[in-house]
DNA sequence: AATGAATGAGCGTTCATTCAT
DNA sequence: TATGAATGAACGCTCATTCAT
């Protein structure tokens, strides 16, 4: 007899397993990269048969994409969280940076980076909607524009270039070597990097 | 009869072929990425047999590494070129940036990026000496220190963090999307990015 | 409480489901062929779990064989239907041809053909009794003999060869290309094919 | 040093191996059918590595198609051999039948039949040109038309239907059971089958 | 030294069959 | 009894590497 309890138990177990698969996949991808991560190895590490993997994800790419999308969605949600309009544009952007760096081990950032740059995965990424990524970009862009309008940021610098620089210099991946060296704490690094970035885009004082 | 001349002639030919192989490998990797570059294709494009490739490089990774190393050496030589000591630290760093971007198509930058991030190659790279990369870093670091000493750059920001930011925000790859969109020219982009970076690390004017 | 009624009710339901499975299997095999018919799809279309399929048929081949056998039985029954003895042998054979072609879409004929020629199924077919097929053959053979005895058919042609020719030229599958082209109607095609066949085996007029 | 002799020796060996592969493939397909013939098994039986198979044929289908096309080409050539115009249409068609039955074991006929009817292979066949098949058909059709014009065959029967019947009743496959039973010799069977067919399509004597 | 045919481990994916529930 | 999640052997195909010539 099927009761809702049964169903939800099954569903819960299924979800747990799916999470485990994604977790293991993440580990392997971090170790070996996208191409060298085989479905065999993921299955073996999870402790299930290869076929079982395919009950959860129809293709290798789907597995990887599931992870990627899940993370990006979390990011998007955090980014689109309503923020007090009284905050400065810089403060709003800093809150986004802090979301990006929430994961202290940097695992997530590394993983997204690997997937984002993987030769094969790029195709999947293009096929599937880039919507989430674009919405994230759009939010950052809107804060940059707002900062310009408010006189915080230099209107002479194109917003696109500010945006591109934002993601390149403030992403967790960019400074992973520093984090590993442990010369500085994660927070210290980010404090200085943000200092550099926000000074860099700041509206220059008027020199008479 | 084997004479030294013979030997060196042979040796010269061998060297030339090796260069050709590396050149071709570069082209193919740029077109297809690391994993989709097959030894077959390299051999075919060079016009030699696949076996001959293996007389020069025992493994695919070795070939790629040789190539990577060669590019880094070129870069290092350019970077270590003596520069007029009268130049500002910023000017010296800008000349390094211009070396990084010398190649307008971004070929070299892309290539190094692909290899540097390539999944299997990472391991090779870690095993082999990172000496060349470190010497390049050291040079940039020395200019940064010099800038601090001269009062150009903010001594409050750790040099390591300046260095890490330098490579993340000023590398050709970082802004490849902008280059592709062709909203801005390559030079425009680099002009603004450098503006951001150097303002970002500049010694702040004393506020009384 | 298990009563005979219960048993037979259950048994009846079981039988109904088995028929449904066979019916569905037929549809899928016709659409996709033997090998591309998966147990998954059959179960899904029937609306039962895959495991349940295996309570009825231990192997895929068994299911297919059951189905094959059922069709052949239907055919045999039709063929063995008593016929007026006054009919000519040719008329009797023509009624068998019309049974073979009864189904205008050629469904049954196609199906038997697919199974009969299907690669893996061949083996099963050989292992299981070919009894039904032989009884059908025997009936046709008896009509051919009868026709010879009556002076309708040429006694100089061995009956085996007439039989073999009967099934090869009069089977629905043989002329499927013609049916598809729709240059001729199904009935037209069969009219002419039978004309060819029966003229071919007819007792020749005595040439003085 | 490469001499023409070397090349041609290599080429000869290659050709021999290719023939061997096709031979083995034929055996396996005859035993197991198209789908159940695995590249692994072919390689194992030939005594080469699986990869080597792919040096000769890029896809499983290509291997099968190579065989199919080769046989059909042979057939076409024989069929298009110039024939004395003085021969009757029937004699011309009989010579085609004798070509079809040249292979006494019937192996070739069976193989072509299996391929021609294989669910997967059909696609390949449709993609590749059906030119050869059509040219063979065209030849037979032209002889049938000729026979009608000459008063040999019945003009009341559509040529398409004669053609379809020709291939269904006169193909080696149609009577394979008879050949196996060895009740009659191959030639006897064909003698009678042709008798049936040609009588069947003959122009009827005028009945006054 | 140079060749390129041959190798075979490895890949992603499928699906008939099993079995704990 | 009925389920459907889990299995794992098998498939077609690729390609870095080897080795007889």
PDB file of N, CA and C in Angstrom, chain B residues 31-120:
ATOM      1  N   UNK B  31      42.663  25.954 -31.814  1.00  0.00           N
ATOM      2  CA  UNK B  31      41.427  25.671 -32.536  1.00  0.00           C
ATOM      3  C   UNK B  31      40.491  24.773 -31.753  1.00  0.00           C
ATOM      4  N   UNK B  32      41.088  23.747 -31.139  1.00  0.00           N
ATOM      5  CA  UNK B  32      40.234  22.686 -30.615  1.00  0.00           C
ATOM      6  C   UNK B  32      40.305  22.462 -29.114  1.00  0.00           C
ATOM      7  N   UNK B  33      41.237  23.081 -28.460  1.00  0.00           N
ATOM      8  CA  UNK B  33      41.392  22.814 -27.040  1.00  0.00           C
ATOM      9  C   UNK B  33      42.329  21.636 -26.803  1.00  0.00           C
ATOM     10  N   UNK B  34      42.696  21.473 -25.559  1.00  0.00           N
ATOM     11  CA  UNK B  34      43.716  20.477 -25.224  1.00  0.00           C
ATOM     12  C   UNK B  34      43.258  19.058 -25.524  1.00  0.00           C
ATOM     13  N   UNK B  35      42.099  18.705 -25.019  1.00  0.00           N
ATOM     14  CA  UNK B  35      41.664  17.326 -25.131  1.00  0.00           C
ATOM     15  C   UNK B  35      41.266  16.928 -26.540  1.00  0.00           C
ATOM     16  N   UNK B  36      40.803  17.863 -27.288  1.00  0.00           N
ATOM     17  CA  UNK B  36      40.377  17.528 -28.641  1.00  0.00           C
ATOM     18  C   UNK B  36      41.515  17.676 -29.651  1.00  0.00           C
ATOM     19  N   UNK B  37      42.691  17.923 -29.142  1.00  0.00           N
ATOM     20  CA  UNK B  37      43.866  17.928 -30.011  1.00  0.00           C
ATOM     21  C   UNK B  37      44.455  16.532 -29.978  1.00  0.00           C
ATOM     22  N   UNK B  38      44.427  15.870 -31.110  1.00  0.00           N
ATOM     23  CA  UNK B  38      44.955  14.503 -31.124  1.00  0.00           C
ATOM     24  C   UNK B  38      46.348  14.479 -31.737  1.00  0.00           C
ATOM     25  N   UNK B  39      47.119  13.510 -31.304  1.00  0.00           N
ATOM     26  CA  UNK B  39      48.463  13.347 -31.834  1.00  0.00           C
ATOM     27  C   UNK B  39      48.383  13.088 -33.344  1.00  0.00           C
ATOM     28  N   UNK B  40      47.368  12.399 -33.752  1.00  0.00           N
ATOM     29  CA  UNK B  40      47.155  12.161 -35.176  1.00  0.00           C
ATOM     30  C   UNK B  40      47.097  13.464 -35.951  1.00  0.00           C
ATOM     31  N   UNK B  41      46.309  14.369 -35.447  1.00  0.00           N
ATOM     32  CA  UNK B  41      46.131  15.606 -36.195  1.00  0.00           C
ATOM     33  C   UNK B  41      47.415  16.421 -36.237  1.00  0.00           C
ATOM     34  N   UNK B  42      48.107  16.478 -35.123  1.00  0.00           N
ATOM     35  CA  UNK B  42      49.374  17.220 -35.118  1.00  0.00           C
ATOM     36  C   UNK B  42      50.321  16.618 -36.151  1.00  0.00           C
ATOM     37  N   UNK B  43      50.489  15.297 -36.098  1.00  0.00           N
ATOM     38  CA  UNK B  43      51.405  14.634 -37.032  1.00  0.00           C
ATOM     39  C   UNK B  43      50.996  14.927 -38.472  1.00  0.00           C
ATOM     40  N   UNK B  44      49.717  14.808 -38.728  1.00  0.00           N
ATOM     41  CA  UNK B  44      49.243  15.014 -40.097  1.00  0.00           C
ATOM     42  C   UNK B  44      49.520  16.434 -40.567  1.00  0.00           C
ATOM     43  N   UNK B  45      49.273  17.393 -39.699  1.00  0.00           N
ATOM     44  CA  UNK B  45      49.483  18.780 -40.107  1.00  0.00           C
ATOM     45  C   UNK B  45      50.957  19.111 -40.282  1.00  0.00           C
ATOM     46  N   UNK B  46      51.793  18.486 -39.434  1.00  0.00           N
ATOM     47  CA  UNK B  46      53.238  18.721 -39.566  1.00  0.00           C
ATOM     48  C   UNK B  46      53.739  18.014 -40.825  1.00  0.00           C
ATOM     49  N   UNK B  47      53.081  16.948 -41.179  1.00  0.00           N
ATOM     50  CA  UNK B  47      53.502  16.192 -42.347  1.00  0.00           C
ATOM     51  C   UNK B  47      54.494  15.095 -42.011  1.00  0.00           C
ATOM     52  N   UNK B  48      54.439  14.625 -40.789  1.00  0.00           N
ATOM     53  CA  UNK B  48      55.299  13.501 -40.394  1.00  0.00           C
ATOM     54  C   UNK B  48      54.420  12.380 -39.866  1.00  0.00           C
ATOM     55  N   UNK B  49      55.054  11.245 -39.636  1.00  0.00           N
ATOM     56  CA  UNK B  49      54.303  10.108 -39.111  1.00  0.00           C
ATOM     57  C   UNK B  49      54.094  10.284 -37.613  1.00  0.00           C
ATOM     58  N   UNK B  50      53.061   9.664 -37.151  1.00  0.00           N
ATOM     59  CA  UNK B  50      52.742   9.795 -35.736  1.00  0.00           C
ATOM     60  C   UNK B  50      53.885   9.307 -34.867  1.00  0.00           C
ATOM     61  N   UNK B  51      54.499   8.211 -35.294  1.00  0.00           N
ATOM     62  CA  UNK B  51      55.619   7.660 -34.542  1.00  0.00           C
ATOM     63  C   UNK B  51      56.737   8.661 -34.360  1.00  0.00           C
ATOM     64  N   UNK B  52      56.938   9.471 -35.375  1.00  0.00           N
ATOM     65  CA  UNK B  52      58.033  10.448 -35.320  1.00  0.00           C
ATOM     66  C   UNK B  52      57.804  11.469 -34.215  1.00  0.00           C
ATOM     67  N   UNK B  53      56.550  11.778 -33.997  1.00  0.00           N
ATOM     68  CA  UNK B  53      56.204  12.691 -32.917  1.00  0.00           C
ATOM     69  C   UNK B  53      56.771  12.168 -31.602  1.00  0.00           C
ATOM     70  N   UNK B  54      56.694  10.849 -31.475  1.00  0.00           N
ATOM     71  CA  UNK B  54      57.112  10.239 -30.222  1.00  0.00           C
ATOM     72  C   UNK B  54      58.623  10.122 -30.094  1.00  0.00           C
ATOM     73  N   UNK B  55      59.328  10.387 -31.184  1.00  0.00           N
ATOM     74  CA  UNK B  55      60.783  10.469 -31.077  1.00  0.00           C
ATOM     75  C   UNK B  55      61.176  11.800 -30.454  1.00  0.00           C
ATOM     76  N   UNK B  56      60.319  12.758 -30.593  1.00  0.00           N
ATOM     77  CA  UNK B  56      60.597  14.069 -30.027  1.00  0.00           C
ATOM     78  C   UNK B  56      60.014  14.228 -28.633  1.00  0.00           C
ATOM     79  N   UNK B  57      58.816  13.726 -28.471  1.00  0.00           N
ATOM     80  CA  UNK B  57      58.140  13.886 -27.180  1.00  0.00           C
ATOM     81  C   UNK B  57      57.522  12.554 -26.770  1.00  0.00           C
ATOM     82  N   UNK B  58      57.915  12.080 -25.606  1.00  0.00           N
ATOM     83  CA  UNK B  58      57.516  10.745 -25.185  1.00  0.00           C
ATOM     84  C   UNK B  58      56.019  10.648 -24.888  1.00  0.00           C
ATOM     85  N   UNK B  59      55.441  11.762 -24.509  1.00  0.00           N
ATOM     86  CA  UNK B  59      54.031  11.774 -24.157  1.00  0.00           C
ATOM     87  C   UNK B  59      53.377  13.026 -24.723  1.00  0.00           C
ATOM     88  N   UNK B  60      52.097  12.942 -24.904  1.00  0.00           N
ATOM     89  CA  UNK B  60      51.353  14.117 -25.338  1.00  0.00           C
ATOM     90  C   UNK B  60      51.576  15.278 -24.366  1.00  0.00           C
ATOM     91  N   UNK B  61      51.540  14.961 -23.118  1.00  0.00           N
ATOM     92  CA  UNK B  61      51.745  15.993 -22.114  1.00  0.00           C
ATOM     93  C   UNK B  61      53.112  16.651 -22.240  1.00  0.00           C
ATOM     94  N   UNK B  62      54.104  15.845 -22.585  1.00  0.00           N
ATOM     95  CA  UNK B  62      55.449  16.406 -22.726  1.00  0.00           C
ATOM     96  C   UNK B  62      55.486  17.429 -23.845  1.00  0.00           C
ATOM     97  N   UNK B  63      54.815  17.091 -24.921  1.00  0.00           N
ATOM     98  CA  UNK B  63      54.756  18.008 -26.045  1.00  0.00           C
ATOM     99  C   UNK B  63      54.092  19.308 -25.601  1.00  0.00           C
ATOM    100  N   UNK B  64      52.983  19.162 -24.942  1.00  0.00           N
ATOM    101  CA  UNK B  64      52.254  20.339 -24.515  1.00  0.00           C
ATOM    102  C   UNK B  64      53.068  21.147 -23.516  1.00  0.00           C
ATOM    103  N   UNK B  65      53.745  20.418 -22.653  1.00  0.00           N
ATOM    104  CA  UNK B  65      54.543  21.117 -21.660  1.00  0.00           C
ATOM    105  C   UNK B  65      55.694  21.868 -22.321  1.00  0.00           C
ATOM    106  N   UNK B  66      56.327  21.208 -23.290  1.00  0.00           N
ATOM    107  CA  UNK B  66      57.434  21.847 -24.009  1.00  0.00           C
ATOM    108  C   UNK B  66      56.948  23.138 -24.629  1.00  0.00           C
ATOM    109  N   UNK B  67      55.776  23.043 -25.183  1.00  0.00           N
ATOM    110  CA  UNK B  67      55.195  24.193 -25.825  1.00  0.00           C
ATOM    111  C   UNK B  67      54.885  25.304 -24.812  1.00  0.00           C
ATOM    112  N   UNK B  68      54.276  24.891 -23.733  1.00  0.00           N
ATOM    113  CA  UNK B  68      53.947  25.836 -22.674  1.00  0.00           C
ATOM    114  C   UNK B  68      55.222  26.533 -22.178  1.00  0.00           C
ATOM    115  N   UNK B  69      56.211  25.716 -21.912  1.00  0.00           N
ATOM    116  CA  UNK B  69      57.475  26.238 -21.389  1.00  0.00           C
ATOM    117  C   UNK B  69      58.106  27.224 -22.369  1.00  0.00           C
ATOM    118  N   UNK B  70      58.041  26.871 -23.652  1.00  0.00           N
ATOM    119  CA  UNK B  70      58.638  27.747 -24.661  1.00  0.00           C
ATOM    120  C   UNK B  70      57.974  29.120 -24.655  1.00  0.00           C
ATOM    121  N   UNK B  71      56.651  29.099 -24.581  1.00  0.00           N
ATOM    122  CA  UNK B  71      55.943  30.376 -24.555  1.00  0.00           C
ATOM    123  C   UNK B  71      56.277  31.168 -23.303  1.00  0.00           C
ATOM    124  N   UNK B  72      56.356  30.461 -22.200  1.00  0.00           N
ATOM    125  CA  UNK B  72      56.664  31.154 -20.955  1.00  0.00           C
ATOM    126  C   UNK B  72      58.084  31.716 -20.992  1.00  0.00           C
ATOM    127  N   UNK B  73      58.971  30.981 -21.624  1.00  0.00           N
ATOM    128  CA  UNK B  73      60.344  31.466 -21.747  1.00  0.00           C
ATOM    129  C   UNK B  73      60.390  32.753 -22.556  1.00  0.00           C
ATOM    130  N   UNK B  74      59.662  32.737 -23.665  1.00  0.00           N
ATOM    131  CA  UNK B  74      59.618  33.955 -24.485  1.00  0.00           C
ATOM    132  C   UNK B  74      59.109  35.129 -23.661  1.00  0.00           C
ATOM    133  N   UNK B  75      58.074  34.835 -22.917  1.00  0.00           N
ATOM    134  CA  UNK B  75      57.465  35.856 -22.085  1.00  0.00           C
ATOM    135  C   UNK B  75      58.478  36.342 -21.047  1.00  0.00           C
ATOM    136  N   UNK B  76      59.133  35.385 -20.419  1.00  0.00           N
ATOM    137  CA  UNK B  76      60.121  35.731 -19.400  1.00  0.00           C
ATOM    138  C   UNK B  76      61.219  36.610 -19.979  1.00  0.00           C
ATOM    139  N   UNK B  77      61.722  36.206 -21.152  1.00  0.00           N
ATOM    140  CA  UNK B  77      62.796  36.997 -21.771  1.00  0.00           C
ATOM    141  C   UNK B  77      62.344  38.427 -22.023  1.00  0.00           C
ATOM    142  N   UNK B  78      61.117  38.550 -22.544  1.00  0.00           N
ATOM    143  CA  UNK B  78      60.596  39.888 -22.806  1.00  0.00           C
ATOM    144  C   UNK B  78      60.497  40.665 -21.494  1.00  0.00           C
ATOM    145  N   UNK B  79      60.030  39.996 -20.474  1.00  0.00           N
ATOM    146  CA  UNK B  79      59.826  40.650 -19.179  1.00  0.00           C
ATOM    147  C   UNK B  79      61.146  41.047 -18.548  1.00  0.00           C
ATOM    148  N   UNK B  80      62.161  40.203 -18.772  1.00  0.00           N
ATOM    149  CA  UNK B  80      63.453  40.485 -18.130  1.00  0.00           C
ATOM    150  C   UNK B  80      64.339  41.391 -18.974  1.00  0.00           C
ATOM    151  N   UNK B  81      63.829  41.779 -20.116  1.00  0.00           N
ATOM    152  CA  UNK B  81      64.544  42.753 -20.939  1.00  0.00           C
ATOM    153  C   UNK B  81      64.869  43.974 -20.081  1.00  0.00           C
ATOM    154  N   UNK B  82      66.099  44.397 -20.155  1.00  0.00           N
ATOM    155  CA  UNK B  82      66.419  45.576 -19.329  1.00  0.00           C
ATOM    156  C   UNK B  82      65.568  46.781 -19.734  1.00  0.00           C
ATOM    157  N   UNK B  83      65.099  47.513 -18.768  1.00  0.00           N
ATOM    158  CA  UNK B  83      64.241  48.670 -19.010  1.00  0.00           C
ATOM    159  C   UNK B  83      64.914  49.889 -18.396  1.00  0.00           C
ATOM    160  N   UNK B  84      64.710  50.987 -19.026  1.00  0.00           N
ATOM    161  CA  UNK B  84      65.285  52.217 -18.472  1.00  0.00           C
ATOM    162  C   UNK B  84      64.846  52.386 -17.024  1.00  0.00           C
ATOM    163  N   UNK B  85      65.817  52.590 -16.166  1.00  0.00           N
ATOM    164  CA  UNK B  85      65.483  52.715 -14.741  1.00  0.00           C
ATOM    165  C   UNK B  85      64.724  54.007 -14.455  1.00  0.00           C
ATOM    166  N   UNK B  86      64.738  54.899 -15.434  1.00  0.00           N
ATOM    167  CA  UNK B  86      64.067  56.171 -15.189  1.00  0.00           C
ATOM    168  C   UNK B  86      62.534  56.050 -15.280  1.00  0.00           C
ATOM    169  N   UNK B  87      62.111  54.996 -15.909  1.00  0.00           N
ATOM    170  CA  UNK B  87      60.660  54.832 -16.046  1.00  0.00           C
ATOM    171  C   UNK B  87      60.010  54.648 -14.682  1.00  0.00           C
ATOM    172  N   UNK B  88      58.778  55.084 -14.583  1.00  0.00           N
ATOM    173  CA  UNK B  88      58.029  54.841 -13.349  1.00  0.00           C
ATOM    174  C   UNK B  88      57.733  53.353 -13.233  1.00  0.00           C
ATOM    175  N   UNK B  89      57.448  52.920 -12.032  1.00  0.00           N
ATOM    176  CA  UNK B  89      57.089  51.524 -11.818  1.00  0.00           C
ATOM    177  C   UNK B  89      55.845  51.179 -12.658  1.00  0.00           C
ATOM    178  N   UNK B  90      54.925  52.100 -12.671  1.00  0.00           N
ATOM    179  CA  UNK B  90      53.712  51.852 -13.448  1.00  0.00           C
ATOM    180  C   UNK B  90      54.040  51.656 -14.919  1.00  0.00           C
ATOM    181  N   UNK B  91      54.903  52.479 -15.441  1.00  0.00           N
ATOM    182  CA  UNK B  91      55.281  52.356 -16.851  1.00  0.00           C
ATOM    183  C   UNK B  91      55.919  51.000 -17.114  1.00  0.00           C
ATOM    184  N   UNK B  92      56.713  50.547 -16.170  1.00  0.00           N
ATOM    185  CA  UNK B  92      57.358  49.239 -16.335  1.00  0.00           C
ATOM    186  C   UNK B  92      56.295  48.137 -16.348  1.00  0.00           C
ATOM    187  N   UNK B  93      55.357  48.232 -15.444  1.00  0.00           N
ATOM    188  CA  UNK B  93      54.303  47.220 -15.389  1.00  0.00           C
ATOM    189  C   UNK B  93      53.434  47.287 -16.651  1.00  0.00           C
ATOM    190  N   UNK B  94      53.215  48.490 -17.124  1.00  0.00           N
ATOM    191  CA  UNK B  94      52.408  48.623 -18.345  1.00  0.00           C
ATOM    192  C   UNK B  94      53.113  47.968 -19.528  1.00  0.00           C
ATOM    193  N   UNK B  95      54.445  48.025 -19.499  1.00  0.00           N
ATOM    194  CA  UNK B  95      55.152  47.380 -20.618  1.00  0.00           C
ATOM    195  C   UNK B  95      54.986  45.859 -20.535  1.00  0.00           C
ATOM    196  N   UNK B  96      54.905  45.352 -19.319  1.00  0.00           N
ATOM    197  CA  UNK B  96      54.651  43.902 -19.175  1.00  0.00           C
ATOM    198  C   UNK B  96      53.242  43.565 -19.666  1.00  0.00           C
ATOM    199  N   UNK B  97      52.299  44.406 -19.300  1.00  0.00           N
ATOM    200  CA  UNK B  97      50.936  44.185 -19.778  1.00  0.00           C
ATOM    201  C   UNK B  97      50.920  44.182 -21.303  1.00  0.00           C
ATOM    202  N   UNK B  98      51.682  45.117 -21.877  1.00  0.00           N
ATOM    203  CA  UNK B  98      51.648  45.173 -23.342  1.00  0.00           C
ATOM    204  C   UNK B  98      52.299  43.924 -23.945  1.00  0.00           C
ATOM    205  N   UNK B  99      53.262  43.353 -23.255  1.00  0.00           N
ATOM    206  CA  UNK B  99      53.840  42.073 -23.734  1.00  0.00           C
ATOM    207  C   UNK B  99      52.779  40.977 -23.673  1.00  0.00           C
ATOM    208  N   UNK B 100      52.075  40.958 -22.557  1.00  0.00           N
ATOM    209  CA  UNK B 100      51.032  39.940 -22.398  1.00  0.00           C
ATOM    210  C   UNK B 100      49.984  40.035 -23.501  1.00  0.00           C
ATOM    211  N   UNK B 101      49.755  41.267 -23.945  1.00  0.00           N
ATOM    212  CA  UNK B 101      48.705  41.478 -24.944  1.00  0.00           C
ATOM    213  C   UNK B 101      49.273  41.705 -26.339  1.00  0.00           C
ATOM    214  N   UNK B 102      50.585  41.463 -26.467  1.00  0.00           N
ATOM    215  CA  UNK B 102      51.245  41.853 -27.710  1.00  0.00           C
ATOM    216  C   UNK B 102      50.501  41.325 -28.924  1.00  0.00           C
ATOM    217  N   UNK B 103      50.197  40.100 -28.803  1.00  0.00           N
ATOM    218  CA  UNK B 103      49.589  39.369 -29.895  1.00  0.00           C
ATOM    219  C   UNK B 103      48.097  39.722 -29.919  1.00  0.00           C
ATOM    220  N   UNK B 104      47.713  40.503 -30.921  1.00  0.00           N
ATOM    221  CA  UNK B 104      46.372  41.090 -30.889  1.00  0.00           C
ATOM    222  C   UNK B 104      45.226  40.081 -30.914  1.00  0.00           C
ATOM    223  N   UNK B 105      45.480  38.955 -31.558  1.00  0.00           N
ATOM    224  CA  UNK B 105      44.413  37.964 -31.575  1.00  0.00           C
ATOM    225  C   UNK B 105      44.256  37.325 -30.194  1.00  0.00           C
ATOM    226  N   UNK B 106      45.215  37.587 -29.340  1.00  0.00           N
ATOM    227  CA  UNK B 106      45.155  36.999 -28.021  1.00  0.00           C
ATOM    228  C   UNK B 106      45.622  35.547 -28.036  1.00  0.00           C
ATOM    229  N   UNK B 107      46.172  35.157 -29.182  1.00  0.00           N
ATOM    230  CA  UNK B 107      46.608  33.765 -29.350  1.00  0.00           C
ATOM    231  C   UNK B 107      47.390  33.235 -28.154  1.00  0.00           C
ATOM    232  N   UNK B 108      48.529  33.875 -27.940  1.00  0.00           N
ATOM    233  CA  UNK B 108      49.398  33.340 -26.905  1.00  0.00           C
ATOM    234  C   UNK B 108      48.708  33.316 -25.549  1.00  0.00           C
ATOM    235  N   UNK B 109      48.044  34.393 -25.259  1.00  0.00           N
ATOM    236  CA  UNK B 109      47.361  34.467 -23.974  1.00  0.00           C
ATOM    237  C   UNK B 109      46.335  33.362 -23.834  1.00  0.00           C
ATOM    238  N   UNK B 110      45.574  33.179 -24.892  1.00  0.00           N
ATOM    239  CA  UNK B 110      44.563  32.135 -24.871  1.00  0.00           C
ATOM    240  C   UNK B 110      45.179  30.771 -24.666  1.00  0.00           C
ATOM    241  N   UNK B 111      46.260  30.583 -25.371  1.00  0.00           N
ATOM    242  CA  UNK B 111      46.935  29.302 -25.343  1.00  0.00           C
ATOM    243  C   UNK B 111      47.430  28.977 -23.948  1.00  0.00           C
ATOM    244  N   UNK B 112      48.122  29.930 -23.381  1.00  0.00           N
ATOM    245  CA  UNK B 112      48.635  29.706 -22.032  1.00  0.00           C
ATOM    246  C   UNK B 112      47.475  29.455 -21.088  1.00  0.00           C
ATOM    247  N   UNK B 113      46.426  30.193 -21.311  1.00  0.00           N
ATOM    248  CA  UNK B 113      45.259  30.034 -20.467  1.00  0.00           C
ATOM    249  C   UNK B 113      44.689  28.624 -20.591  1.00  0.00           C
ATOM    250  N   UNK B 114      44.539  28.177 -21.836  1.00  0.00           N
ATOM    251  CA  UNK B 114      43.989  26.839 -22.069  1.00  0.00           C
ATOM    252  C   UNK B 114      44.840  25.791 -21.368  1.00  0.00           C
ATOM    253  N   UNK B 115      46.124  25.878 -21.579  1.00  0.00           N
ATOM    254  CA  UNK B 115      47.005  24.889 -20.959  1.00  0.00           C
ATOM    255  C   UNK B 115      46.964  25.013 -19.446  1.00  0.00           C
ATOM    256  N   UNK B 116      47.033  26.236 -18.999  1.00  0.00           N
ATOM    257  CA  UNK B 116      47.110  26.458 -17.561  1.00  0.00           C
ATOM    258  C   UNK B 116      45.875  25.909 -16.857  1.00  0.00           C
ATOM    259  N   UNK B 117      44.766  25.958 -17.550  1.00  0.00           N
ATOM    260  CA  UNK B 117      43.529  25.494 -16.943  1.00  0.00           C
ATOM    261  C   UNK B 117      43.138  24.092 -17.388  1.00  0.00           C
ATOM    262  N   UNK B 118      43.923  23.542 -18.292  1.00  0.00           N
ATOM    263  CA  UNK B 118      43.536  22.259 -18.838  1.00  0.00           C
ATOM    264  C   UNK B 118      43.641  21.186 -17.784  1.00  0.00           C
ATOM    265  N   UNK B 119      42.663  20.316 -17.863  1.00  0.00           N
ATOM    266  CA  UNK B 119      42.429  19.395 -16.789  1.00  0.00           C
ATOM    267  C   UNK B 119      43.597  18.449 -16.529  1.00  0.00           C
ATOM    268  N   UNK B 120      44.005  17.741 -17.517  1.00  0.00           N
ATOM    269  CA  UNK B 120      45.088  16.788 -17.289  1.00  0.00           C
ATOM    270  C   UNK B 120      46.430  17.503 -17.198  1.00  0.00           C
TER     271      UNK B 120
END
